[in-house]
Tab-separated table of C-alpha atoms and ligand atoms in Angstrom:
chain	number	residue	atom	x	y	z
T	16	MET	CA	144.380	103.417	76.632
T	17	ALA	CA	143.819	107.651	75.854
T	18	ARG	CA	144.400	109.552	79.291
T	19	ARG	CA	142.759	112.701	79.638
T	20	PRO	CA	145.242	115.556	80.164
T	21	VAL	CA	144.917	117.371	83.482
T	22	ILE	CA	146.557	121.077	83.765
T	23	ALA	CA	146.681	122.057	87.598
T	24	GLY	CA	147.461	125.415	88.916
T	25	ASN	CA	148.976	125.620	92.568
T	26	TRP	CA	148.255	129.175	93.590
T	27	LYS	CA	150.280	128.183	96.634
T	28	MET	CA	150.094	131.392	99.614
T	29	HIS	CA	148.890	134.080	97.413
T	30	ASN	CA	145.604	135.762	96.326
T	31	LEU	CA	143.215	137.510	98.397
T	32	GLN	CA	139.298	136.831	97.666
T	33	ALA	CA	138.898	139.525	95.814
T	34	ASP	CA	142.408	138.561	93.269
T	35	ALA	CA	141.172	134.808	93.433
T	36	ILE	CA	137.974	135.925	91.924
T	37	ALA	CA	139.851	138.363	89.423
T	38	LEU	CA	142.128	135.460	88.545
T	39	THR	CA	139.299	132.732	88.726
T	40	ASN	CA	137.093	135.049	85.867
T	41	GLY	CA	140.438	136.199	83.726
T	42	LEU	CA	141.138	132.441	83.369
T	43	MET	CA	137.797	131.712	82.059
T	44	ALA	CA	137.232	134.678	79.945
T	45	GLU	CA	140.388	132.999	78.244
T	46	LEU	CA	138.863	129.563	77.795
T	47	LYS	CA	135.420	130.943	76.994
T	48	ALA	CA	135.897	130.095	73.237
T	49	GLU	CA	137.172	126.875	73.698
T	50	ASP	CA	135.114	124.144	73.331
T	51	LYS	CA	135.019	122.274	76.880
T	52	ALA	CA	135.104	118.911	75.319
T	53	ALA	CA	138.550	119.552	73.777
T	54	LEU	CA	140.006	121.178	76.522
T	55	PRO	CA	142.373	119.578	79.142
T	56	GLU	CA	141.010	119.009	83.033
T	57	VAL	CA	141.970	122.557	84.173
T	58	VAL	CA	142.361	122.821	87.704
T	59	ILE	CA	142.931	125.633	90.152
T	60	ALA	CA	144.208	125.095	93.641
T	61	PRO	CA	143.642	128.365	95.746
T	62	THR	CA	144.403	128.900	99.455
T	63	PHE	CA	142.123	127.624	102.246
T	64	THR	CA	140.769	131.369	102.633
T	65	ALA	CA	139.745	131.751	98.907
T	66	LEU	CA	138.206	128.567	98.133
T	67	TYR	CA	134.625	130.280	98.665
T	68	ALA	CA	135.376	133.294	96.404
T	69	ALA	CA	137.170	131.035	93.451
T	70	ASN	CA	134.340	128.477	93.655
T	71	LYS	CA	131.650	131.089	93.809
T	72	ALA	CA	133.077	132.858	90.627
T	73	LEU	CA	133.470	129.060	88.840
T	74	THR	CA	129.628	128.315	90.011
T	75	ASP	CA	128.658	131.981	88.427
T	76	CYS	CA	130.052	131.383	85.239
T	77	GLY	CA	128.239	128.186	85.290
T	78	CYS	CA	130.825	126.705	82.212
T	79	GLY	CA	132.075	124.065	83.999
T	80	LYS	CA	135.784	123.952	82.334
T	81	VAL	CA	137.692	124.714	85.679
T	82	LYS	CA	137.500	122.447	88.711
T	83	LEU	CA	138.549	123.101	92.475
T	84	ALA	CA	141.274	121.814	94.382
T	85	ALA	CA	142.837	122.154	97.885
T	86	GLN	CA	146.684	122.390	98.338
T	87	ASN	CA	146.435	120.266	101.815
T	88	CYS	CA	143.928	118.649	104.311
T	89	TYR	CA	143.936	116.492	106.946
T	90	PHE	CA	142.871	113.165	107.022
T	91	GLU	CA	140.721	112.574	110.371
T	92	THR	CA	137.343	113.341	109.861
T	93	LYS	CA	136.554	115.859	112.661
T	94	GLY	CA	137.634	116.544	116.092
T	95	ALA	CA	140.395	118.461	117.975
T	96	PHE	CA	142.823	119.427	115.242
T	97	THR	CA	143.352	123.194	115.377
T	98	GLY	CA	144.350	125.038	112.002
T	99	GLU	CA	143.425	121.495	109.703
T	100	CYS	CA	140.534	121.279	107.473
T	101	SER	CA	139.091	117.373	106.544
T	102	VAL	CA	138.254	116.169	103.408
T	103	GLU	CA	134.780	116.638	103.625
T	104	MET	CA	134.855	120.451	104.946
T	105	LEU	CA	136.930	120.761	101.613
T	106	LYS	CA	134.298	118.673	99.514
T	107	ASP	CA	131.821	121.043	101.102
T	108	ALA	CA	133.775	123.918	100.049
T	109	GLY	CA	133.634	122.601	96.349
T	110	CYS	CA	136.920	120.903	95.609
T	111	GLU	CA	136.949	118.047	93.889
T	112	TYR	CA	140.667	117.479	93.845
T	113	ILE	CA	143.251	118.076	96.815
T	114	ILE	CA	147.107	118.455	96.220
T	115	ILE	CA	149.224	116.169	98.836
T	116	GLY	CA	152.819	115.501	99.731
T	117	HIS	CA	154.041	118.719	97.679
T	118	SER	CA	157.535	119.579	98.412
T	119	GLU	CA	156.974	122.772	100.124
T	120	ARG	CA	154.605	120.848	102.799
T	121	ARG	CA	157.214	118.075	103.246
T	122	GLU	CA	159.760	120.546	103.780
T	123	TYR	CA	158.118	123.076	105.897
T	124	PHE	CA	155.630	121.128	107.820
T	125	GLY	CA	156.962	117.696	108.229
T	126	GLU	CA	154.341	116.013	106.207
T	127	THR	CA	155.631	112.255	105.645
T	128	ASP	CA	154.893	109.779	103.282
T	129	GLU	CA	152.974	107.969	105.933
T	130	MET	CA	150.917	111.402	106.113
T	131	VAL	CA	150.536	111.416	102.560
T	132	ASN	CA	149.470	107.888	102.364
T	133	LYS	CA	146.605	108.346	105.252
T	134	LYS	CA	145.328	111.521	103.037
T	135	ALA	CA	145.292	109.478	99.937
T	136	LYS	CA	142.971	107.443	101.644
T	137	ALA	CA	140.424	109.904	102.913
T	138	ILE	CA	140.764	111.865	99.894
T	139	LEU	CA	139.607	108.625	97.796
T	140	ALA	CA	137.124	107.549	100.321
T	141	ASN	CA	135.297	110.544	100.214
T	142	GLY	CA	135.180	110.602	96.090
T	143	LEU	CA	137.767	113.192	95.621
T	144	ILE	CA	140.967	113.019	93.722
T	145	PRO	CA	144.212	113.029	95.257
T	146	ILE	CA	146.941	114.874	93.281
T	147	ILE	CA	150.237	113.325	94.806
T	148	CYS	CA	153.589	114.967	94.363
T	149	CYS	CA	156.826	113.065	94.511
T	150	GLY	CA	160.053	114.488	93.847
T	151	GLU	CA	163.789	114.422	94.215
T	152	SER	CA	166.321	117.292	95.510
T	153	LEU	CA	169.229	118.229	93.883
T	154	GLU	CA	171.667	116.266	95.926
T	155	GLN	CA	169.526	113.118	95.726
T	156	ARG	CA	169.905	113.755	91.779
T	157	GLU	CA	173.314	114.216	92.092
T	158	ALA	CA	173.953	111.204	94.502
T	159	GLY	CA	172.165	108.940	91.597
T	160	VAL	CA	169.379	107.612	93.884
T	161	THR	CA	166.134	109.933	92.004
T	162	ASP	CA	164.721	106.665	90.932
T	163	TYR	CA	165.145	105.030	94.150
T	164	HIS	CA	163.521	108.002	95.669
T	165	ILE	CA	160.692	108.501	93.534
T	166	ALA	CA	159.647	104.898	93.781
T	167	SER	CA	159.778	104.822	97.235
T	168	GLN	CA	157.795	107.666	97.683
T	169	ILE	CA	155.276	106.583	95.287
T	170	THR	CA	155.243	103.075	96.857
T	171	LYS	CA	154.274	104.369	100.463
T	172	ALA	CA	152.109	106.763	99.131
T	173	LEU	CA	149.634	104.216	97.572
T	174	ILE	CA	150.058	101.485	100.449
T	175	GLY	CA	146.534	99.614	100.916
T	176	LEU	CA	144.799	101.673	98.266
T	177	THR	CA	142.742	99.446	95.496
T	178	ALA	CA	143.418	99.643	92.106
T	179	GLU	CA	140.297	101.144	91.032
T	180	GLU	CA	141.299	103.966	93.371
T	181	VAL	CA	144.804	104.262	92.159
T	182	ALA	CA	143.655	104.342	88.412
T	183	LYS	CA	141.349	107.389	89.341
T	184	SER	CA	144.340	109.173	91.508
T	185	ILE	CA	146.730	111.684	89.706
T	186	ILE	CA	150.800	111.701	90.506
T	187	ALA	CA	152.750	114.955	90.067
T	188	TYR	CA	156.450	114.690	89.231
T	189	GLU	CA	157.880	117.703	90.784
T	190	PRO	CA	162.005	117.670	90.712
T	191	ILE	CA	162.347	119.749	93.736
T	192	TRP	CA	165.344	121.920	92.251
T	193	ALA	CA	163.057	122.614	89.407
T	194	ILE	CA	160.003	124.202	91.580
T	195	GLY	CA	160.088	128.210	91.084
T	196	THR	CA	163.480	128.344	90.132
T	197	GLY	CA	162.852	128.583	86.315
T	198	LYS	CA	164.930	125.614	85.344
T	199	THR	CA	162.803	123.200	83.985
T	200	CYS	CA	163.691	119.467	84.078
T	201	ASP	CA	164.727	118.422	80.338
T	202	SER	CA	161.381	116.876	78.873
T	203	ILE	CA	163.486	113.442	77.968
T	204	GLU	CA	164.297	112.953	81.413
T	205	ALA	CA	161.215	113.877	83.062
T	206	ASN	CA	159.460	111.480	80.973
T	207	ARG	CA	161.569	109.022	81.668
T	208	VAL	CA	160.972	109.318	85.592
T	209	ILE	CA	157.245	109.331	84.680
T	210	ALA	CA	157.701	106.273	82.686
T	211	MET	CA	159.212	105.011	85.995
T	212	ILE	CA	156.388	105.922	87.947
T	213	ARG	CA	154.123	104.180	85.768
T	214	ASN	CA	156.414	101.111	85.601
T	215	THR	CA	156.211	101.086	89.602
T	216	VAL	CA	152.305	101.423	89.586
T	217	LYS	CA	152.207	98.539	87.273
T	218	GLY	CA	154.380	96.653	89.422
T	219	LEU	CA	152.460	97.064	92.492
T	220	TYR	CA	149.317	96.693	90.719
T	221	ASP	CA	148.789	95.595	86.932
T	222	ALA	CA	149.166	97.230	83.487
T	223	ASN	CA	145.596	98.757	83.106
T	224	THR	CA	146.220	100.563	86.228
T	225	ALA	CA	149.227	101.725	85.106
T	226	ASP	CA	147.705	102.847	81.729
T	227	ALA	CA	145.105	104.690	83.664
T	228	ILE	CA	146.751	106.860	86.122
T	229	ARG	CA	147.313	110.216	85.009
T	230	ILE	CA	151.154	111.479	85.883
T	231	LEU	CA	151.841	115.169	85.729
T	232	TYR	CA	155.408	116.819	84.924
T	233	GLY	CA	155.884	120.097	87.291
T	234	GLY	CA	158.562	122.427	87.813
T	235	SER	CA	158.763	125.781	86.164
T	236	VAL	CA	155.914	125.028	83.410
T	237	LYS	CA	155.608	127.760	81.257
T	238	PRO	CA	153.681	128.485	77.890
T	239	GLU	CA	156.654	127.786	76.104
T	240	THR	CA	157.621	124.957	77.455
T	241	ILE	CA	154.404	122.990	77.632
T	242	LYS	CA	154.180	121.659	73.887
T	243	GLU	CA	157.279	120.233	74.302
T	244	GLN	CA	156.259	118.393	77.520
T	245	MET	CA	153.006	117.367	76.271
T	246	ALA	CA	154.192	115.532	72.724
T	247	GLN	CA	156.166	113.007	75.580
T	248	SER	CA	154.676	109.651	75.610
T	249	ASP	CA	153.952	109.616	79.269
T	250	ILE	CA	153.460	112.998	80.491
T	251	ASP	CA	149.887	113.683	81.086
T	252	GLY	CA	149.713	117.318	81.804
T	253	ALA	CA	151.482	119.820	84.481
T	254	LEU	CA	151.387	121.031	87.766
T	255	VAL	CA	152.029	124.708	87.708
T	256	GLY	CA	152.873	127.195	90.429
T	257	GLY	CA	154.294	130.805	89.174
T	258	ALA	CA	152.582	130.551	85.694
T	259	SER	CA	149.159	129.621	87.199
T	260	LEU	CA	149.288	133.240	89.029
T	261	LYS	CA	148.306	135.132	85.564
T	262	ALA	CA	145.179	134.186	83.720
T	263	ASP	CA	146.670	134.883	80.462
T	264	SER	CA	149.813	132.371	80.989
T	265	PHE	CA	148.112	129.896	82.744
T	266	ALA	CA	145.725	129.757	79.569
T	267	GLN	CA	147.919	129.730	77.439
T	268	ILE	CA	149.359	126.391	79.037
T	269	VAL	CA	145.988	125.104	79.408
T	270	LYS	CA	145.669	125.649	75.687
T	271	GLY	CA	149.340	124.305	74.687
T	272	ALA	CA	147.908	120.909	76.076
T	273	MET	CA	144.875	120.404	73.786
A	325	LIG	C1	154.801	123.790	92.208
A	325	LIG	O1	154.611	124.613	93.071
A	325	LIG	O2	154.202	122.781	92.274
A	325	LIG	C2	155.193	124.189	90.884
A	325	LIG	C3	155.437	123.615	89.824
A	325	LIG	O3	155.826	125.736	91.022
A	325	LIG	P1	156.280	126.496	89.802
A	325	LIG	O4	155.772	125.965	88.164
A	325	LIG	O5	156.378	127.725	90.195
A	325	LIG	O6	157.658	125.841	89.615
């Protein structure tokens, strides 16, 4: 089955509203000449306070080439959860995707596999697409437990989801030691881990589900690395941090995935 590539930009805690508008408009200008049908699924994930501004810029453009994501959500629908945003609220703000389980959220904000699972369920129940992040630390890699750790993160993230829900979901394999460090994981190795994730999904579900789910690589993806990454059998796109903060470098990555 041909899987449509996905290039998602995680803006992290960057960009005021005016910056978000400028970056969104800049990206759309860079993609203006491209045929929409030939583009990968292009997603940007601004911080909560810039979602409105970015969504307005996307809607005003009306080209439909770029979709909106949030960087986090809470799994409860509403109530006394100060500081949190429900999936319904993020959908209302224009989001179609939500990133969950990013290593920075796991490390600094105590996000557990159980929370990732509850968030995935809430996202899918609202008709949005979860981008489920997983990845090993350098210590885990050096200790030889990468595959065990990643398979465990994915197995726990998917508990209770139907095959249909999993087929729609996106996983991002992001080795922690490659995030924001400039050190990209070797493409052959990234592809090996991603194929292992696909095989884990096959074991939990079936071959069709494993074939359908998109699995991205993330970790210092740059315009110079994307072609080699996309040439691998199992890498379906990229989750991009630093290089998504400039319209030209993100657009080059998008074009490198066409
Ligand atoms: C990320 O934050 O998901 C990421 C991959 O960042 P970077 O591309 O900067 O390594």
